[in-house]
């Protein structure tokens, strides 16, 4: 009897213990060193202060607040990283002190409101070879610590007004990339030249510390005529490979690493996945063959790799690179045309997600309806086809591991709106569709139901599709919020909706943040970012959304209507929740890195962040401070 009980105990220990029990054995990830990131904002009730709880703090780290050199906290702030000083004034200067080991911050001056205006150097207008004029507008952005000071800098893409979708012909102006300090100091400008076409699918910016020196690099696809911030030109400065339709279907393609602090070229190699025969990608005029995705993945569990991908409607090729000691080195290449990979054709999205879905410490690439393991081999393909939107997180905390919510274009489709296991691809639940489902979103917006809620819109008419679903698959409403972005903004654990007031005549609109009211089934406006514009037409995304300053709540950055500045908005709502900065979370940080790619999507965390959540473990990271 005792032997039987012992055998059962061994089985229980072998199979029932969750993967996360071995978390302490997993490697630490190289991650950016961050300062405290404190911000003070004048409100009607006093001065609101907010600061980072860092991933390399301890759970017991607490804080004292000083105003004008005098300590104003009788007891340490232990259970949050925000504070309201009712006696503070616009002239007050603050200090946040971490008790024990940790980063302090001095000289925190008060903002007059919750906005930071970041002046931009708008490029001059230009003309295409056929004599047509174009202007520039600020478009997608990313962030990195370019100079190693522990704070973020902004990397901004300038799109010309004649930027084109791949399906449309026409010349475009040059794509420009700028770097700015948060105070608007212009660090540099890179001109990608005439042989990089402008549009959402062509230029994907990766900003990350790839070589572990404590400073971020910029990695981007380049061509003959690309000019770095010092004036150095790649390849033939006079080459122009544009055909009469404005497409670029010949000439060399390159992958270039630029030094983040200076904008100068560090290394350039031939770009892979290579163009090859343009007809292999699904058409012969340059639509499907020039659709690119990119991301950052910790394929060894310790250091970041560069992911470059081409194609998703038909053929799909994905390559991984490291950048160390000033050299780019290819790790592996996946090709859907390789025998045995046929099931992975036609399964890619207009976006990707990256995270450790099998809990071995190494990242997998969720490439739409297919996934690759960290070694570049196929993990699974659902066969449900291409889609416009996808979300990876622990969306259902009642299930082990991560889940994916995705919508699909092909129809009729047995699960055009689908919720699946991220590790196996197994369908948890799906909604049959007979339309192109154009956009979908997953976030915890209703505290009455466990986990995230999910919903989608019709790609052709921007109308509700199916309804609002709980993580269990239960349909809980026929009404839905907008399906563009979601943002953690106010003081509770529900996520809010980031959208825009779209004006078809100008193909943009004012940025807004709203809260879904489950009782009225309507959106209550929390922020009207008057004077700003969203990006990328109906996609309605900000230039960037991320946890950039203050506590774990997110900031939103939109451009002004004339692109003379970016405007960063931060929350001033008090919260009793204390979470490590989201930028030290492995899935969220990589989500910010790929947010600018193709059809922008909001970042998510590696754990369930929502109502009735469990406190997450501190991230296993090794912060790299610049020397």
Short mmCIF file of C-alpha atoms in Angstrom, two decimals, residues 288-616:
data_model
loop_
_atom_site.label_atom_id
_atom_site.label_comp_id
_atom_site.label_asym_id
_atom_site.label_seq_id
_atom_site.Cartn_x
_atom_site.Cartn_y
_atom_site.Cartn_z
CA UNK A 288 2.57 40.40 -51.44
CA UNK A 289 6.32 40.09 -51.94
CA UNK A 290 7.11 43.39 -50.26
CA UNK A 291 5.23 42.89 -46.99
CA UNK A 292 7.58 42.77 -44.05
CA UNK A 293 7.31 42.09 -40.34
CA UNK A 294 9.99 42.31 -37.66
CA UNK A 295 10.43 41.72 -33.95
CA UNK A 296 12.77 41.00 -31.07
CA UNK A 297 12.98 37.55 -29.46
CA UNK A 298 15.11 35.97 -26.75
CA UNK A 299 15.81 32.76 -28.61
CA UNK A 300 18.42 31.61 -26.09
CA UNK A 301 16.47 32.94 -23.12
CA UNK A 302 19.23 35.42 -22.24
CA UNK A 303 19.98 37.85 -25.07
CA UNK A 304 17.77 39.47 -27.74
CA UNK A 305 17.76 38.39 -31.38
CA UNK A 306 16.53 40.23 -34.46
CA UNK A 307 13.56 38.69 -36.29
CA UNK A 308 13.03 39.70 -39.94
CA UNK A 309 10.13 38.29 -41.93
CA UNK A 310 8.75 38.55 -45.45
CA UNK A 311 5.39 37.41 -46.77
CA UNK A 312 2.26 36.00 -45.18
CA UNK A 313 -0.46 35.79 -47.84
CA UNK A 314 1.24 32.93 -49.67
CA UNK A 315 4.92 32.20 -49.07
CA UNK A 316 6.40 33.01 -45.64
CA UNK A 317 10.11 33.30 -44.84
CA UNK A 318 11.40 34.28 -41.39
CA UNK A 319 15.06 34.85 -40.41
CA UNK A 320 16.74 35.35 -37.03
CA UNK A 321 19.97 37.27 -36.41
CA UNK A 322 22.19 38.18 -33.49
CA UNK A 323 24.18 41.41 -33.27
CA UNK A 324 27.27 41.01 -31.11
CA UNK A 325 30.76 42.51 -31.23
CA UNK A 326 29.68 44.78 -34.09
CA UNK A 327 28.61 41.88 -36.33
CA UNK A 328 25.27 40.59 -37.57
CA UNK A 329 25.09 36.80 -37.67
CA UNK A 330 22.22 34.76 -39.06
CA UNK A 331 20.94 32.10 -36.63
CA UNK A 332 18.31 30.35 -38.72
CA UNK A 333 15.86 30.73 -41.60
CA UNK A 334 12.35 29.29 -41.85
CA UNK A 335 10.73 28.90 -45.28
CA UNK A 336 7.16 27.71 -45.83
CA UNK A 337 8.27 26.23 -49.18
CA UNK A 338 10.69 23.84 -47.49
CA UNK A 339 9.29 20.29 -47.72
CA UNK A 340 7.37 19.55 -44.55
CA UNK A 341 6.44 23.20 -43.99
CA UNK A 342 3.55 23.37 -46.46
CA UNK A 343 0.97 23.87 -43.69
CA UNK A 344 2.65 27.17 -42.77
CA UNK A 345 1.90 28.93 -46.07
CA UNK A 346 -0.87 31.58 -46.15
CA UNK A 347 -1.07 31.75 -42.33
CA UNK A 348 0.70 35.04 -41.49
CA UNK A 349 -0.81 38.23 -40.10
CA UNK A 350 -0.27 41.94 -40.63
CA UNK A 351 1.48 41.71 -37.25
CA UNK A 352 3.20 39.22 -34.98
CA UNK A 353 3.60 38.54 -31.27
CA UNK A 354 6.54 37.10 -29.39
CA UNK A 355 6.68 35.34 -26.05
CA UNK A 356 7.72 32.20 -24.22
CA UNK A 357 4.66 30.03 -24.78
CA UNK A 358 6.16 26.68 -23.73
CA UNK A 359 7.74 28.02 -20.53
CA UNK A 360 11.31 26.95 -21.29
CA UNK A 361 12.59 30.51 -20.91
CA UNK A 362 13.06 30.93 -24.68
CA UNK A 363 10.73 32.90 -26.95
CA UNK A 364 8.50 31.61 -29.70
CA UNK A 365 7.26 33.67 -32.67
CA UNK A 366 3.47 33.77 -33.02
CA UNK A 367 3.15 34.64 -36.70
CA UNK A 368 -0.58 34.88 -37.15
CA UNK A 369 -2.21 31.47 -37.46
CA UNK A 370 1.18 29.75 -37.19
CA UNK A 371 3.97 29.67 -34.61
CA UNK A 372 7.70 28.95 -34.68
CA UNK A 373 9.74 27.47 -31.85
CA UNK A 374 12.87 29.26 -30.61
CA UNK A 375 15.07 27.15 -32.92
CA UNK A 376 13.17 28.25 -36.05
CA UNK A 377 11.23 25.03 -36.54
CA UNK A 378 7.47 24.96 -36.94
CA UNK A 379 5.55 24.70 -33.68
CA UNK A 380 2.04 24.55 -35.14
CA UNK A 381 -0.24 25.91 -37.83
CA UNK A 382 -3.99 26.26 -37.23
CA UNK A 383 -4.81 26.50 -40.93
CA UNK A 384 -7.33 29.30 -40.26
CA UNK A 385 -5.49 31.73 -42.51
CA UNK A 386 -4.35 35.33 -42.64
CA UNK A 387 -5.62 38.00 -40.26
CA UNK A 388 -5.35 41.68 -39.36
CA UNK A 389 -5.17 41.55 -35.56
CA UNK A 390 -3.87 39.27 -32.83
CA UNK A 391 -3.25 39.38 -29.06
CA UNK A 392 -0.95 37.19 -26.94
CA UNK A 393 -1.13 37.16 -23.14
CA UNK A 394 -2.52 35.18 -20.22
CA UNK A 395 -6.02 36.14 -21.30
CA UNK A 396 -7.72 33.41 -19.26
CA UNK A 397 -6.10 33.05 -15.81
CA UNK A 398 -8.20 29.93 -15.18
CA UNK A 399 -6.19 28.08 -17.83
CA UNK A 400 -2.45 27.32 -17.62
CA UNK A 401 -0.10 29.27 -19.87
CA UNK A 402 -0.72 31.94 -22.50
CA UNK A 403 -3.54 32.28 -25.01
CA UNK A 404 -4.00 33.93 -28.40
CA UNK A 405 -7.04 35.85 -29.58
CA UNK A 406 -7.04 36.33 -33.35
CA UNK A 407 -9.39 37.36 -36.16
CA UNK A 408 -9.16 36.16 -39.76
CA UNK A 409 -9.82 37.47 -43.27
CA UNK A 410 -10.58 34.23 -45.21
CA UNK A 411 -14.24 33.24 -45.28
CA UNK A 412 -16.29 31.22 -44.84
CA UNK A 413 -14.23 30.30 -41.81
CA UNK A 414 -15.05 27.78 -39.12
CA UNK A 415 -13.40 30.07 -36.53
CA UNK A 416 -12.89 33.50 -38.09
CA UNK A 417 -12.93 34.82 -34.52
CA UNK A 418 -10.84 32.43 -32.46
CA UNK A 419 -9.37 31.90 -29.01
CA UNK A 420 -6.59 29.32 -28.81
CA UNK A 421 -3.87 27.85 -26.64
CA UNK A 422 -0.65 29.71 -27.50
CA UNK A 423 1.57 26.69 -26.92
CA UNK A 424 -0.29 24.04 -28.93
CA UNK A 425 -2.57 26.00 -31.25
CA UNK A 426 -5.53 24.05 -29.88
CA UNK A 427 -8.83 25.88 -30.43
CA UNK A 428 -10.42 26.82 -27.11
CA UNK A 429 -13.45 28.37 -28.78
CA UNK A 430 -14.23 29.87 -32.15
CA UNK A 431 -16.99 31.82 -33.87
CA UNK A 432 -17.78 30.83 -37.48
CA UNK A 433 -17.67 33.81 -39.86
CA UNK A 434 -18.74 34.54 -43.42
CA UNK A 435 -17.02 37.96 -43.75
CA UNK A 436 -13.53 39.48 -43.63
CA UNK A 437 -13.09 40.15 -39.90
CA UNK A 438 -10.97 43.28 -39.97
CA UNK A 439 -9.99 43.99 -36.38
CA UNK A 440 -10.27 42.41 -32.96
CA UNK A 441 -9.30 43.28 -29.41
CA UNK A 442 -8.81 41.39 -26.14
CA UNK A 443 -8.71 43.09 -22.73
CA UNK A 444 -10.35 42.82 -19.32
CA UNK A 445 -13.02 45.52 -19.58
CA UNK A 446 -15.82 43.91 -17.54
CA UNK A 447 -15.04 42.94 -13.92
CA UNK A 448 -18.11 40.70 -13.74
CA UNK A 449 -16.43 38.00 -15.83
CA UNK A 450 -13.06 36.34 -15.13
CA UNK A 451 -10.22 36.99 -17.54
CA UNK A 452 -10.21 39.16 -20.65
CA UNK A 453 -13.16 40.01 -22.85
CA UNK A 454 -12.86 39.75 -26.65
CA UNK A 455 -14.62 41.34 -29.61
CA UNK A 456 -14.21 42.07 -33.32
CA UNK A 457 -15.38 44.33 -36.15
CA UNK A 458 -16.26 43.77 -39.80
CA UNK A 459 -13.27 44.72 -41.97
CA UNK A 460 -15.43 46.24 -44.68
CA UNK A 461 -17.96 48.22 -42.66
CA UNK A 462 -16.35 48.78 -39.26
CA UNK A 463 -19.44 47.30 -37.62
CA UNK A 464 -19.72 44.81 -34.73
CA UNK A 465 -19.11 41.18 -35.55
CA UNK A 466 -20.53 38.52 -33.26
CA UNK A 467 -20.57 40.54 -30.06
CA UNK A 468 -18.65 40.76 -26.81
CA UNK A 469 -17.33 37.46 -25.45
CA UNK A 470 -15.96 36.41 -22.07
CA UNK A 471 -12.79 34.32 -21.86
CA UNK A 472 -15.02 31.27 -21.38
CA UNK A 473 -16.58 31.87 -24.81
CA UNK A 474 -19.88 33.07 -23.36
CA UNK A 475 -21.47 35.86 -25.37
CA UNK A 476 -22.15 38.63 -22.85
CA UNK A 477 -23.35 41.47 -25.10
CA UNK A 478 -24.25 42.33 -28.65
CA UNK A 479 -22.68 45.76 -28.14
CA UNK A 480 -18.91 46.28 -28.24
CA UNK A 481 -16.37 49.06 -27.73
CA UNK A 482 -14.04 50.18 -30.56
CA UNK A 483 -11.47 47.58 -31.54
CA UNK A 484 -8.33 49.66 -32.09
CA UNK A 485 -6.17 49.84 -28.92
CA UNK A 486 -6.56 49.13 -25.20
CA UNK A 487 -4.63 50.98 -22.46
CA UNK A 488 -4.17 50.70 -18.68
CA UNK A 489 -5.03 54.25 -17.71
CA UNK A 490 -7.14 54.85 -14.59
CA UNK A 491 -6.79 53.51 -11.05
CA UNK A 492 -8.52 50.13 -11.29
CA UNK A 493 -7.38 46.91 -12.95
CA UNK A 494 -9.78 47.02 -15.89
CA UNK A 495 -8.21 48.15 -19.14
CA UNK A 496 -9.48 51.21 -20.98
CA UNK A 497 -10.05 51.79 -24.70
CA UNK A 498 -7.77 53.99 -26.80
CA UNK A 499 -9.38 55.14 -30.03
CA UNK A 500 -9.89 58.20 -32.24
CA UNK A 501 -12.76 60.28 -33.63
CA UNK A 502 -12.18 59.24 -37.23
CA UNK A 503 -12.85 61.77 -39.99
CA UNK A 504 -12.98 60.04 -43.38
CA UNK A 505 -12.20 63.27 -45.26
CA UNK A 506 -8.77 63.53 -43.61
CA UNK A 507 -8.29 59.82 -42.85
CA UNK A 508 -7.40 60.50 -39.22
CA UNK A 509 -8.95 61.86 -36.04
CA UNK A 510 -8.46 63.16 -32.50
CA UNK A 511 -7.05 60.72 -29.97
CA UNK A 512 -9.42 59.63 -27.19
CA UNK A 513 -9.38 57.29 -24.19
CA UNK A 514 -12.62 55.87 -22.84
CA UNK A 515 -13.88 53.36 -20.30
CA UNK A 516 -16.36 50.64 -21.18
CA UNK A 517 -19.42 50.83 -18.94
CA UNK A 518 -20.83 47.30 -18.63
CA UNK A 519 -24.15 48.64 -17.31
CA UNK A 520 -24.90 51.06 -20.15
CA UNK A 521 -22.78 49.10 -22.67
CA UNK A 522 -21.29 52.37 -23.86
CA UNK A 523 -17.91 54.08 -23.75
CA UNK A 524 -17.46 56.88 -21.20
CA UNK A 525 -14.81 59.39 -22.31
CA UNK A 526 -11.88 59.84 -19.91
CA UNK A 527 -9.49 61.82 -22.13
CA UNK A 528 -10.09 63.92 -25.22
CA UNK A 529 -6.63 64.64 -26.66
CA UNK A 530 -7.80 67.77 -28.46
CA UNK A 531 -5.41 69.05 -31.10
CA UNK A 532 -3.89 65.63 -31.81
CA UNK A 533 -4.20 63.20 -34.69
CA UNK A 534 -4.07 59.41 -34.76
CA UNK A 535 -2.03 57.44 -37.30
CA UNK A 536 -2.62 55.11 -40.22
CA UNK A 537 -6.18 55.85 -41.26
CA UNK A 538 -8.89 53.66 -39.79
CA UNK A 539 -6.28 51.82 -37.70
CA UNK A 540 -6.49 54.79 -35.32
CA UNK A 541 -3.32 54.07 -33.36
CA UNK A 542 -1.20 56.60 -31.47
CA UNK A 543 2.42 57.22 -32.42
CA UNK A 544 3.22 55.02 -29.43
CA UNK A 545 1.57 53.53 -26.36
CA UNK A 546 3.78 52.20 -23.56
CA UNK A 547 4.60 52.40 -19.86
CA UNK A 548 7.14 55.19 -20.37
CA UNK A 549 7.18 57.15 -17.09
CA UNK A 550 5.69 56.91 -13.61
CA UNK A 551 4.08 53.74 -12.31
CA UNK A 552 2.80 50.76 -14.29
CA UNK A 553 -0.02 52.61 -16.04
CA UNK A 554 0.59 53.41 -19.69
CA UNK A 555 1.22 56.65 -21.54
CA UNK A 556 -0.11 57.55 -24.98
CA UNK A 557 1.75 59.69 -27.52
CA UNK A 558 -0.08 61.32 -30.42
CA UNK A 559 1.18 63.86 -32.97
CA UNK A 560 -0.23 67.36 -33.13
CA UNK A 561 -2.42 68.15 -36.12
CA UNK A 562 0.45 69.93 -37.91
CA UNK A 563 3.13 67.43 -36.79
CA UNK A 564 5.09 70.21 -35.10
CA UNK A 565 5.22 68.17 -31.90
CA UNK A 566 4.37 64.91 -30.20
CA UNK A 567 2.18 65.11 -27.09
CA UNK A 568 2.67 62.56 -24.33
CA UNK A 569 -0.31 62.04 -22.00
CA UNK A 570 0.01 60.43 -18.57
CA UNK A 571 -2.67 59.53 -16.03
CA UNK A 572 -3.18 61.39 -12.73
CA UNK A 573 -5.56 58.85 -11.17
CA UNK A 574 -4.48 57.40 -7.85
CA UNK A 575 -4.20 53.63 -7.69
CA UNK A 576 -3.58 51.23 -4.84
CA UNK A 577 -2.02 48.67 -7.18
CA UNK A 578 1.74 48.13 -7.12
CA UNK A 579 3.19 46.38 -10.16
CA UNK A 580 6.70 46.29 -11.61
CA UNK A 581 7.15 48.61 -14.58
CA UNK A 582 5.62 46.88 -17.57
CA UNK A 583 8.77 47.64 -19.58
CA UNK A 584 10.61 45.02 -17.50
CA UNK A 585 7.99 42.36 -18.36
CA UNK A 586 9.27 39.99 -21.09
CA UNK A 587 6.16 39.91 -23.29
CA UNK A 588 5.22 43.58 -22.82
CA UNK A 589 8.68 44.99 -23.61
CA UNK A 590 8.83 42.98 -26.84
CA UNK A 591 5.29 44.16 -27.64
CA UNK A 592 6.47 47.76 -27.48
CA UNK A 593 9.38 46.82 -29.78
CA UNK A 594 7.04 45.40 -32.45
CA UNK A 595 4.14 47.84 -31.90
CA UNK A 596 5.13 49.96 -34.92
CA UNK A 597 5.17 46.95 -37.25
CA UNK A 598 2.59 46.97 -40.10
CA UNK A 599 -0.89 47.06 -38.50
CA UNK A 600 -0.05 48.33 -35.01
CA UNK A 601 -1.36 46.42 -32.00
CA UNK A 602 -1.26 47.27 -28.27
CA UNK A 603 1.27 45.50 -26.04
CA UNK A 604 0.21 42.90 -23.47
CA UNK A 605 1.86 41.38 -20.39
CA UNK A 606 3.18 37.87 -19.81
CA UNK A 607 0.72 37.49 -16.92
CA UNK A 608 -2.97 38.24 -16.51
CA UNK A 609 -3.28 41.93 -15.63
CA UNK A 610 -6.89 42.58 -14.73
CA UNK A 611 -9.58 42.28 -12.10
CA UNK A 612 -8.98 39.74 -9.31
CA UNK A 613 -5.47 39.11 -10.63
CA UNK A 614 -2.74 37.38 -8.68
CA UNK A 615 0.33 39.44 -7.89
CA UNK A 616 2.94 38.61 -10.53
#
